[in-house]
Amino acid sequence: SPPKIPEKATLVFEIELLSWMSKDDLFGDEGVVKAEIKAGSGWKAPKEGEEIRCSVTAKAADGSIIEEKSDVEYSLGSGTFGPLSKAVDKAFKSMKRGSEVSLTCTKDYMYGDERPDGGSIDLTLHELYEVKDVSLSKDKSIMKKQVKEGEGHESPKDSNKVKLLVVAATDGTVTLPGFTSKTLEFTAGSGEVCDALECSVLEMKKGDRAIVTCTRPASCVETQLGFSAPASEKVVLTVELVDFEKGKDIWSMSEEEKVEFGLARKDVGSALFKQGRTELALERYKKVMDVLSYIDNFKDDAKAKAKALKKVCELNKAACHLKLKQLQDAKKACNNVLKDDRQNVKALFRRAQAAFGLYEFSECSEDLRHVLVIEPENREAKVLLKQAQAEQKKEDQKVKGMFAKMCKGLSSPATAKK
């Protein structure tokens, strides 16, 4: 018989929680109750439209398997899992890499009246694929899909030395002719590799593996990999960031070091511009402006050099924007120069070019006349002024014709009767 406990004795119990199961009513109607089987790792959870690798098993109320998808790629919101998609999408959005959950569902979140008793859905999130537009113009011409996460939180920055392994290069299915897998060593941002690789590496961490899809052929020509001409309308590169040398942080640089860094990157931008790599050149000039964004506390000598360098970079930015048909941005860059240097011929002429492209012929002519006051023999200004005046005359004739029609309509008998 069990031992007798004396009357009025105080009992002390030691309790150990061995495990517990977290449950969550996903829609607040008890239609889908999520029970966590295994916690995941990391902090990222997939979002609508992002790709994942997962396993999904749908079971009847009696536990028998209805359908099973193992280790498949899935885009949240795509509806690929049919009637299960609503519950599956909601659950995945709260899961981390490696998570396993079980969803207890009513018929409304599974197969409807076909299976009135509902059932359960077991989910495993194997991998999250972060897909990002890394193209310079943000037109989705270079898309990077992370398929393996690396280590740490830092990525290479402009001018850092990097080692990038290019594992594969295909047109989406077949290996590109002449391709050779290779580890490329280059200085990020300096144009030593094609734009597809330049753009991707700055968005990777050490050990990251990614699939880079480039739909602009000129951006993925890379002689070091065996193809010196556009190899395909679409090029798919599998890359891995082996290592990179972290350079000196901008915030830790002295005034002189910032100016020297800026001068070096400006020169890189100028070389890229001459090569026709306008977008990459523009990024270099923007970087210099970022480095020298706060110079009020610089010593006089460093401040003077920094101001002169910023002016050159603004003018070069304007030239890039003009070439890229980003006319409003070109005007803005010129205005930044002219607010401190109203007689700057390059800024006046480039602003005039932008105004011409925007059909602002009056403003264009005004800037060109200003240029010719400063440089009476400026041939380019004379040619453009003549063109602007001719276009303005055409516009005036159009307006005059429209006004005449309006006046004729107002004075017509039908109008008078009204």
Short mmCIF file of C-alpha atoms in Angstrom, two decimals:
data_model
loop_
_atom_site.label_atom_id
_atom_site.label_comp_id
_atom_site.label_asym_id
_atom_site.label_seq_id
_atom_site.Cartn_x
_atom_site.Cartn_y
_atom_site.Cartn_z
CA SER A 1 0.00 0.00 0.00
CA PRO A 2 1.23 3.57 -0.67
CA PRO A 3 2.88 5.39 2.22
CA LYS A 4 0.54 7.37 4.43
CA ILE A 5 0.98 11.13 4.43
CA PRO A 6 0.71 12.63 7.89
CA GLU A 7 -2.21 14.96 8.43
CA LYS A 8 -1.41 18.65 7.75
CA ALA A 9 1.90 17.72 6.13
CA THR A 10 3.37 20.08 3.50
CA LEU A 11 4.06 18.39 0.18
CA VAL A 12 6.77 19.66 -2.18
CA PHE A 13 6.59 18.55 -5.83
CA GLU A 14 9.45 18.90 -8.35
CA ILE A 15 8.13 19.30 -11.90
CA GLU A 16 10.17 19.20 -15.10
CA LEU A 17 8.68 20.33 -18.42
CA LEU A 18 10.00 17.83 -20.94
CA SER A 19 8.35 19.33 -24.01
CA TRP A 20 5.41 21.35 -25.16
CA MET A 21 3.55 21.99 -28.39
CA SER A 22 2.75 25.51 -29.51
CA LYS A 23 -0.65 25.85 -31.17
CA ASP A 24 -1.93 28.79 -33.19
CA ASP A 25 -5.37 29.46 -34.67
CA LEU A 26 -4.22 30.91 -38.00
CA PHE A 27 -7.47 32.51 -39.18
CA GLY A 28 -9.20 33.05 -35.83
CA ASP A 29 -12.08 30.72 -36.74
CA GLU A 30 -10.55 27.39 -35.64
CA GLY A 31 -10.50 26.40 -39.29
CA VAL A 32 -6.72 25.92 -39.28
CA VAL A 33 -4.87 25.23 -36.04
CA LYS A 34 -1.10 25.08 -36.36
CA ALA A 35 0.97 22.90 -34.03
CA GLU A 36 4.75 23.34 -34.14
CA ILE A 37 6.58 20.01 -34.34
CA LYS A 38 10.10 21.35 -34.78
CA ALA A 39 11.35 24.91 -34.40
CA GLY A 40 13.34 26.40 -37.24
CA SER A 41 16.50 28.49 -37.23
CA GLY A 42 17.36 32.04 -38.19
CA TRP A 43 15.06 35.04 -38.26
CA LYS A 44 13.75 35.10 -41.83
CA ALA A 45 10.26 33.95 -42.75
CA PRO A 46 9.06 33.82 -46.38
CA LYS A 47 6.79 36.52 -47.80
CA GLU A 48 4.17 36.60 -50.54
CA GLY A 49 5.78 35.98 -53.93
CA GLU A 50 9.02 34.55 -52.51
CA GLU A 51 10.26 31.07 -53.37
CA ILE A 52 10.87 28.25 -50.91
CA ARG A 53 11.79 24.56 -50.94
CA CYS A 54 9.32 22.55 -48.91
CA SER A 55 7.49 19.28 -48.29
CA VAL A 56 3.69 19.09 -47.99
CA THR A 57 1.64 16.06 -46.93
CA ALA A 58 -2.16 16.18 -46.79
CA LYS A 59 -3.90 13.56 -44.64
CA ALA A 60 -7.52 12.55 -44.15
CA ALA A 61 -9.15 12.66 -40.72
CA ASP A 62 -8.23 8.97 -40.25
CA GLY A 63 -4.54 9.70 -40.90
CA SER A 64 -4.35 8.19 -44.39
CA ILE A 65 -2.29 10.15 -46.91
CA ILE A 66 -4.30 11.95 -49.60
CA GLU A 67 -1.43 13.62 -51.43
CA GLU A 68 2.25 14.19 -50.80
CA LYS A 69 4.80 16.59 -52.30
CA SER A 70 8.37 16.07 -51.10
CA ASP A 71 11.24 18.54 -51.46
CA VAL A 72 9.56 20.78 -54.05
CA GLU A 73 10.04 24.44 -54.94
CA TYR A 74 7.02 26.66 -54.32
CA SER A 75 6.24 30.35 -54.75
CA LEU A 76 3.99 31.72 -52.01
CA GLY A 77 0.74 32.99 -53.46
CA SER A 78 1.04 30.97 -56.68
CA GLY A 79 -1.85 28.64 -55.75
CA THR A 80 0.12 25.57 -56.85
CA PHE A 81 -1.26 23.48 -53.98
CA GLY A 82 -4.85 24.06 -55.09
CA PRO A 83 -7.45 23.99 -52.27
CA LEU A 84 -4.66 23.65 -49.69
CA SER A 85 -2.94 26.87 -50.79
CA LYS A 86 -4.71 29.29 -48.44
CA ALA A 87 -3.80 27.32 -45.31
CA VAL A 88 -0.33 26.41 -46.58
CA ASP A 89 0.58 30.01 -47.50
CA LYS A 90 -0.60 31.37 -44.15
CA ALA A 91 1.41 28.78 -42.23
CA PHE A 92 4.63 29.18 -44.24
CA LYS A 93 4.64 32.95 -43.64
CA SER A 94 5.25 32.30 -39.93
CA MET A 95 7.84 29.53 -40.35
CA LYS A 96 11.65 29.65 -40.34
CA ARG A 97 14.21 27.52 -42.15
CA GLY A 98 14.00 23.92 -40.87
CA SER A 99 10.55 24.37 -39.26
CA GLU A 100 8.09 21.48 -39.18
CA VAL A 101 4.41 22.02 -38.37
CA SER A 102 1.12 20.16 -38.52
CA LEU A 103 -2.11 21.93 -39.47
CA THR A 104 -5.44 20.56 -38.27
CA CYS A 105 -7.99 21.80 -40.81
CA THR A 106 -11.73 21.85 -41.32
CA LYS A 107 -13.11 20.97 -44.74
CA ASP A 108 -13.24 24.66 -45.78
CA TYR A 109 -9.43 24.83 -45.77
CA MET A 110 -8.86 21.49 -47.49
CA TYR A 111 -11.09 19.71 -50.00
CA GLY A 112 -14.53 21.08 -49.10
CA ASP A 113 -17.51 18.74 -49.29
CA GLU A 114 -15.37 16.15 -51.05
CA ARG A 115 -13.92 15.39 -47.60
CA PRO A 116 -16.38 16.82 -45.06
CA ASP A 117 -14.37 15.61 -42.05
CA GLY A 118 -11.40 17.82 -42.93
CA GLY A 119 -7.97 16.49 -42.08
CA SER A 120 -4.41 17.65 -41.50
CA ILE A 121 -1.49 19.06 -43.47
CA ASP A 122 2.13 18.42 -42.47
CA LEU A 123 4.60 21.07 -43.62
CA THR A 124 8.40 21.25 -43.64
CA LEU A 125 10.24 24.38 -44.73
CA HIS A 126 13.61 23.19 -46.02
CA GLU A 127 14.95 26.40 -47.53
CA LEU A 128 14.05 30.03 -48.21
CA TYR A 129 15.09 31.49 -51.54
CA GLU A 130 15.53 35.23 -51.28
CA VAL A 131 14.91 36.67 -54.75
CA LYS A 132 16.12 40.22 -55.35
CA ASP A 133 16.34 42.63 -58.27
CA VAL A 134 20.03 43.61 -58.25
CA SER A 135 20.11 45.35 -61.64
CA LEU A 136 21.52 48.87 -61.66
CA SER A 137 18.38 50.30 -63.27
CA LYS A 138 16.01 48.17 -61.14
CA ASP A 139 14.29 46.83 -64.26
CA LYS A 140 14.54 43.15 -63.19
CA SER A 141 17.11 42.44 -65.91
CA ILE A 142 19.44 40.91 -63.28
CA MET A 143 17.66 38.82 -60.64
CA LYS A 144 19.56 37.08 -57.82
CA LYS A 145 18.05 34.06 -56.09
CA GLN A 146 19.87 32.99 -52.93
CA VAL A 147 19.85 29.18 -52.69
CA LYS A 148 22.32 28.74 -49.81
CA GLU A 149 22.86 31.17 -46.97
CA GLY A 150 26.42 32.00 -46.02
CA GLU A 151 27.87 33.24 -42.78
CA GLY A 152 27.74 36.52 -40.90
CA HIS A 153 25.93 39.68 -41.92
CA GLU A 154 28.50 41.62 -43.94
CA SER A 155 28.68 41.91 -47.72
CA PRO A 156 31.48 43.25 -49.93
CA LYS A 157 31.47 46.99 -50.55
CA ASP A 158 32.71 49.12 -53.42
CA SER A 159 36.49 48.65 -53.91
CA ASN A 160 36.73 45.47 -51.78
CA LYS A 161 38.74 42.53 -53.18
CA VAL A 162 36.48 39.50 -53.74
CA LYS A 163 36.76 35.85 -54.75
CA LEU A 164 33.66 34.62 -56.58
CA LEU A 165 33.27 31.04 -57.80
CA VAL A 166 31.15 30.74 -60.94
CA VAL A 167 29.87 27.16 -60.79
CA ALA A 168 27.65 27.07 -63.87
CA ALA A 169 26.48 29.18 -66.80
CA THR A 170 23.45 28.09 -68.84
CA ASP A 171 20.72 29.51 -71.04
CA GLY A 172 18.27 28.15 -68.49
CA THR A 173 18.72 24.52 -69.53
CA VAL A 174 21.92 23.94 -71.52
CA THR A 175 25.48 24.91 -70.53
CA LEU A 176 26.73 27.87 -72.57
CA PRO A 177 29.33 26.99 -75.25
CA GLY A 178 32.88 27.66 -74.11
CA PHE A 179 31.97 28.05 -70.43
CA THR A 180 34.63 27.10 -67.90
CA SER A 181 33.92 27.07 -64.18
CA LYS A 182 36.33 29.43 -62.48
CA THR A 183 37.01 31.41 -59.30
CA LEU A 184 37.25 35.05 -60.31
CA GLU A 185 39.28 37.48 -58.22
CA PHE A 186 38.43 41.14 -58.76
CA THR A 187 37.85 44.54 -57.15
CA ALA A 188 34.13 45.09 -56.61
CA GLY A 189 32.68 48.03 -58.50
CA SER A 190 35.65 48.55 -60.80
CA GLY A 191 34.24 46.91 -63.91
CA GLU A 192 36.71 44.02 -63.98
CA VAL A 193 33.80 41.59 -64.52
CA CYS A 194 30.41 41.87 -66.24
CA ASP A 195 27.54 43.84 -64.71
CA ALA A 196 25.64 40.66 -63.75
CA LEU A 197 28.50 39.62 -61.46
CA GLU A 198 29.25 43.18 -60.28
CA CYS A 199 25.65 43.69 -59.18
CA SER A 200 25.27 40.28 -57.55
CA VAL A 201 28.43 40.16 -55.46
CA LEU A 202 27.57 43.33 -53.52
CA GLU A 203 24.38 41.60 -52.33
CA MET A 204 26.04 38.40 -51.06
CA LYS A 205 27.65 37.25 -47.83
CA LYS A 206 30.67 34.97 -47.54
CA GLY A 207 29.54 31.43 -48.36
CA ASP A 208 26.31 32.53 -50.05
CA ARG A 209 25.35 30.60 -53.17
CA ALA A 210 23.00 32.22 -55.65
CA ILE A 211 21.43 31.74 -59.06
CA VAL A 212 21.71 34.92 -61.12
CA THR A 213 19.33 35.27 -64.06
CA CYS A 214 20.29 37.95 -66.57
CA THR A 215 17.91 38.89 -69.40
CA ARG A 216 20.03 41.72 -70.79
CA PRO A 217 22.68 39.94 -72.91
CA ALA A 218 25.19 42.80 -72.82
CA SER A 219 25.27 42.66 -69.01
CA CYS A 220 26.49 39.06 -68.88
CA VAL A 221 29.34 38.92 -71.39
CA GLU A 222 32.37 37.60 -69.50
CA THR A 223 35.53 36.62 -71.38
CA GLN A 224 37.10 35.11 -68.25
CA LEU A 225 34.36 32.46 -68.29
CA GLY A 226 34.73 31.61 -71.97
CA PHE A 227 32.08 33.72 -73.70
CA SER A 228 33.13 37.05 -75.22
CA ALA A 229 29.84 37.85 -76.98
CA PRO A 230 26.20 37.67 -75.85
CA ALA A 231 25.77 33.92 -75.55
CA SER A 232 21.99 33.82 -75.12
CA GLU A 233 18.93 36.03 -74.63
CA LYS A 234 18.92 34.70 -71.07
CA VAL A 235 21.99 33.71 -69.07
CA VAL A 236 21.69 31.85 -65.77
CA LEU A 237 24.80 31.87 -63.59
CA THR A 238 25.30 29.84 -60.41
CA VAL A 239 27.78 31.68 -58.19
CA GLU A 240 29.25 31.36 -54.70
CA LEU A 241 31.10 34.05 -52.76
CA VAL A 242 34.23 32.28 -51.57
CA ASP A 243 35.75 35.20 -49.68
CA PHE A 244 36.29 38.96 -49.64
CA GLU A 245 38.72 41.37 -48.04
CA LYS A 246 36.89 43.90 -45.94
CA GLY A 247 38.34 47.33 -46.63
CA LYS A 248 38.46 50.28 -44.28
CA ASP A 249 35.03 51.57 -43.27
CA ILE A 250 34.21 55.04 -44.54
CA TRP A 251 33.34 56.27 -41.05
CA SER A 252 36.83 55.34 -39.81
CA MET A 253 38.69 57.17 -42.61
CA SER A 254 40.45 60.47 -42.04
CA GLU A 255 39.51 63.53 -44.12
CA GLU A 256 42.51 63.00 -46.40
CA GLU A 257 41.70 59.29 -46.83
CA LYS A 258 38.12 60.09 -47.81
CA VAL A 259 39.30 62.55 -50.46
CA GLU A 260 41.90 60.07 -51.78
CA PHE A 261 39.30 57.29 -51.87
CA GLY A 262 36.87 59.58 -53.68
CA LEU A 263 39.47 60.60 -56.28
CA ALA A 264 40.35 56.96 -56.97
CA ARG A 265 36.71 55.92 -57.39
CA LYS A 266 36.00 58.97 -59.56
CA ASP A 267 38.80 57.87 -61.88
CA VAL A 268 37.30 54.38 -62.03
CA GLY A 269 33.95 55.92 -62.95
CA SER A 270 35.53 57.98 -65.73
CA ALA A 271 37.20 54.87 -67.18
CA LEU A 272 33.90 52.98 -67.08
CA PHE A 273 32.10 55.87 -68.79
CA LYS A 274 34.63 55.80 -71.65
CA GLN A 275 34.05 52.03 -71.97
CA GLY A 276 30.32 52.64 -72.38
CA ARG A 277 29.43 51.14 -68.99
CA THR A 278 27.37 54.17 -68.07
CA GLU A 279 25.23 52.68 -65.30
CA LEU A 280 28.24 51.31 -63.44
CA ALA A 281 30.06 54.62 -63.89
CA LEU A 282 27.07 56.46 -62.43
CA GLU A 283 27.19 54.22 -59.35
CA ARG A 284 30.83 55.16 -58.79
CA TYR A 285 30.05 58.89 -58.89
CA LYS A 286 27.14 58.38 -56.50
CA LYS A 287 29.46 56.51 -54.14
CA VAL A 288 31.91 59.42 -54.10
CA MET A 289 29.05 61.80 -53.26
CA ASP A 290 28.03 59.52 -50.38
CA VAL A 291 31.58 59.39 -49.02
CA LEU A 292 31.84 63.20 -49.12
CA SER A 293 28.29 63.95 -47.99
CA TYR A 294 29.43 65.66 -44.77
CA ILE A 295 32.46 67.93 -45.24
CA ASP A 296 31.50 71.03 -43.23
CA ASN A 297 33.95 70.11 -40.47
CA PHE A 298 36.82 69.29 -42.84
CA LYS A 299 39.98 71.39 -42.61
CA ASP A 300 40.26 74.09 -45.28
CA ASP A 301 42.60 72.22 -47.61
CA ALA A 302 40.65 68.94 -47.47
CA LYS A 303 37.34 70.81 -47.74
CA ALA A 304 38.46 72.64 -50.89
CA LYS A 305 39.57 69.37 -52.51
CA ALA A 306 36.34 67.63 -51.48
CA LYS A 307 34.15 70.44 -52.88
CA ALA A 308 36.02 70.41 -56.18
CA LEU A 309 35.68 66.62 -56.39
CA LYS A 310 31.96 66.74 -55.62
CA LYS A 311 31.48 69.31 -58.40
CA VAL A 312 33.25 67.06 -60.92
CA CYS A 313 31.16 64.07 -59.84
CA GLU A 314 27.90 66.02 -60.14
CA LEU A 315 28.87 67.06 -63.68
CA ASN A 316 29.79 63.47 -64.51
CA LYS A 317 26.51 62.26 -63.02
CA ALA A 318 24.69 64.68 -65.32
CA ALA A 319 26.56 63.24 -68.33
CA CYS A 320 25.58 59.70 -67.28
CA HIS A 321 21.94 60.65 -66.73
CA LEU A 322 21.80 62.28 -70.17
CA LYS A 323 23.17 59.14 -71.79
CA LEU A 324 20.63 57.02 -69.92
CA LYS A 325 17.77 59.41 -70.87
CA GLN A 326 17.19 60.23 -67.20
CA LEU A 327 16.65 63.88 -68.03
CA GLN A 328 15.13 65.13 -64.78
CA ASP A 329 18.01 63.58 -62.86
CA ALA A 330 20.45 65.26 -65.23
CA LYS A 331 18.85 68.65 -64.54
CA LYS A 332 19.01 68.03 -60.81
CA ALA A 333 22.75 67.24 -60.96
CA CYS A 334 23.39 70.41 -62.98
CA ASN A 335 21.35 72.50 -60.54
CA ASN A 336 23.50 71.21 -57.68
CA VAL A 337 26.56 72.62 -59.44
CA LEU A 338 24.98 75.89 -60.57
CA LYS A 339 23.72 76.89 -57.13
CA ASP A 340 27.37 77.45 -56.13
CA ASP A 341 28.88 78.16 -59.56
CA ARG A 342 26.41 80.01 -61.80
CA GLN A 343 28.97 80.43 -64.59
CA ASN A 344 29.81 76.73 -64.96
CA VAL A 345 29.63 76.13 -68.71
CA LYS A 346 29.41 72.33 -68.52
CA ALA A 347 26.51 72.48 -66.06
CA LEU A 348 24.67 75.09 -68.16
CA PHE A 349 25.15 73.15 -71.39
CA ARG A 350 24.16 69.78 -69.90
CA ARG A 351 21.09 71.33 -68.29
CA ALA A 352 20.23 72.76 -71.71
CA GLN A 353 20.59 69.29 -73.25
CA ALA A 354 18.23 67.87 -70.62
CA ALA A 355 15.72 70.68 -71.19
CA PHE A 356 15.82 70.06 -74.95
CA GLY A 357 15.01 66.39 -74.38
CA LEU A 358 12.12 67.41 -72.12
CA TYR A 359 10.74 69.78 -74.81
CA GLU A 360 11.49 72.76 -72.57
CA PHE A 361 12.89 74.78 -75.46
CA SER A 362 12.60 78.18 -73.81
CA GLU A 363 14.66 77.06 -70.78
CA CYS A 364 17.10 75.32 -73.10
CA SER A 365 17.64 78.50 -75.13
CA GLU A 366 18.10 80.60 -72.01
CA ASP A 367 20.91 78.35 -70.71
CA LEU A 368 22.58 78.27 -74.13
CA ARG A 369 22.55 82.06 -74.42
CA HIS A 370 24.21 82.14 -71.01
CA VAL A 371 26.88 79.73 -72.28
CA LEU A 372 27.52 81.92 -75.32
CA VAL A 373 27.97 85.00 -73.15
CA ILE A 374 30.74 83.16 -71.30
CA GLU A 375 32.14 81.34 -74.37
CA PRO A 376 31.03 83.16 -77.55
CA GLU A 377 32.75 80.59 -79.81
CA ASN A 378 31.19 77.49 -78.21
CA ARG A 379 30.17 75.57 -81.33
CA GLU A 380 28.05 72.92 -79.57
CA ALA A 381 26.01 75.62 -77.84
CA LYS A 382 25.42 77.45 -81.14
CA VAL A 383 24.20 74.27 -82.86
CA LEU A 384 21.86 73.28 -80.04
CA LEU A 385 20.51 76.84 -79.70
CA LYS A 386 19.59 76.85 -83.38
CA GLN A 387 17.78 73.52 -82.94
CA ALA A 388 15.98 74.73 -79.80
CA GLN A 389 14.82 77.91 -81.53
CA ALA A 390 13.51 75.91 -84.49
CA GLU A 391 11.61 73.54 -82.20
CA GLN A 392 10.23 76.46 -80.19
CA LYS A 393 8.96 78.02 -83.42
CA LYS A 394 7.14 74.78 -84.28
CA GLU A 395 5.57 74.69 -80.81
CA ASP A 396 4.49 78.33 -81.15
CA GLN A 397 2.84 77.56 -84.50
CA LYS A 398 0.94 74.63 -82.96
CA VAL A 399 -0.31 76.79 -80.08
CA LYS A 400 -1.24 79.57 -82.50
CA GLY A 401 -3.24 77.12 -84.64
CA MET A 402 -5.07 75.70 -81.61
CA PHE A 403 -5.91 79.20 -80.37
CA ALA A 404 -7.23 80.18 -83.81
CA LYS A 405 -9.54 77.14 -83.86
CA MET A 406 -10.83 77.99 -80.38
CA CYS A 407 -11.58 81.58 -81.39
CA LYS A 408 -13.29 80.41 -84.59
CA GLY A 409 -15.48 78.07 -82.57
CA LEU A 410 -16.45 80.81 -80.13
CA SER A 411 -17.49 83.17 -82.92
CA SER A 412 -19.49 80.62 -84.98
CA PRO A 413 -23.28 81.14 -85.49
CA ALA A 414 -24.07 77.97 -83.51
CA THR A 415 -22.13 79.33 -80.55
CA ALA A 416 -23.77 82.74 -80.87
CA LYS A 417 -27.30 81.20 -80.70
CA LYS A 418 -26.38 79.41 -77.52
#
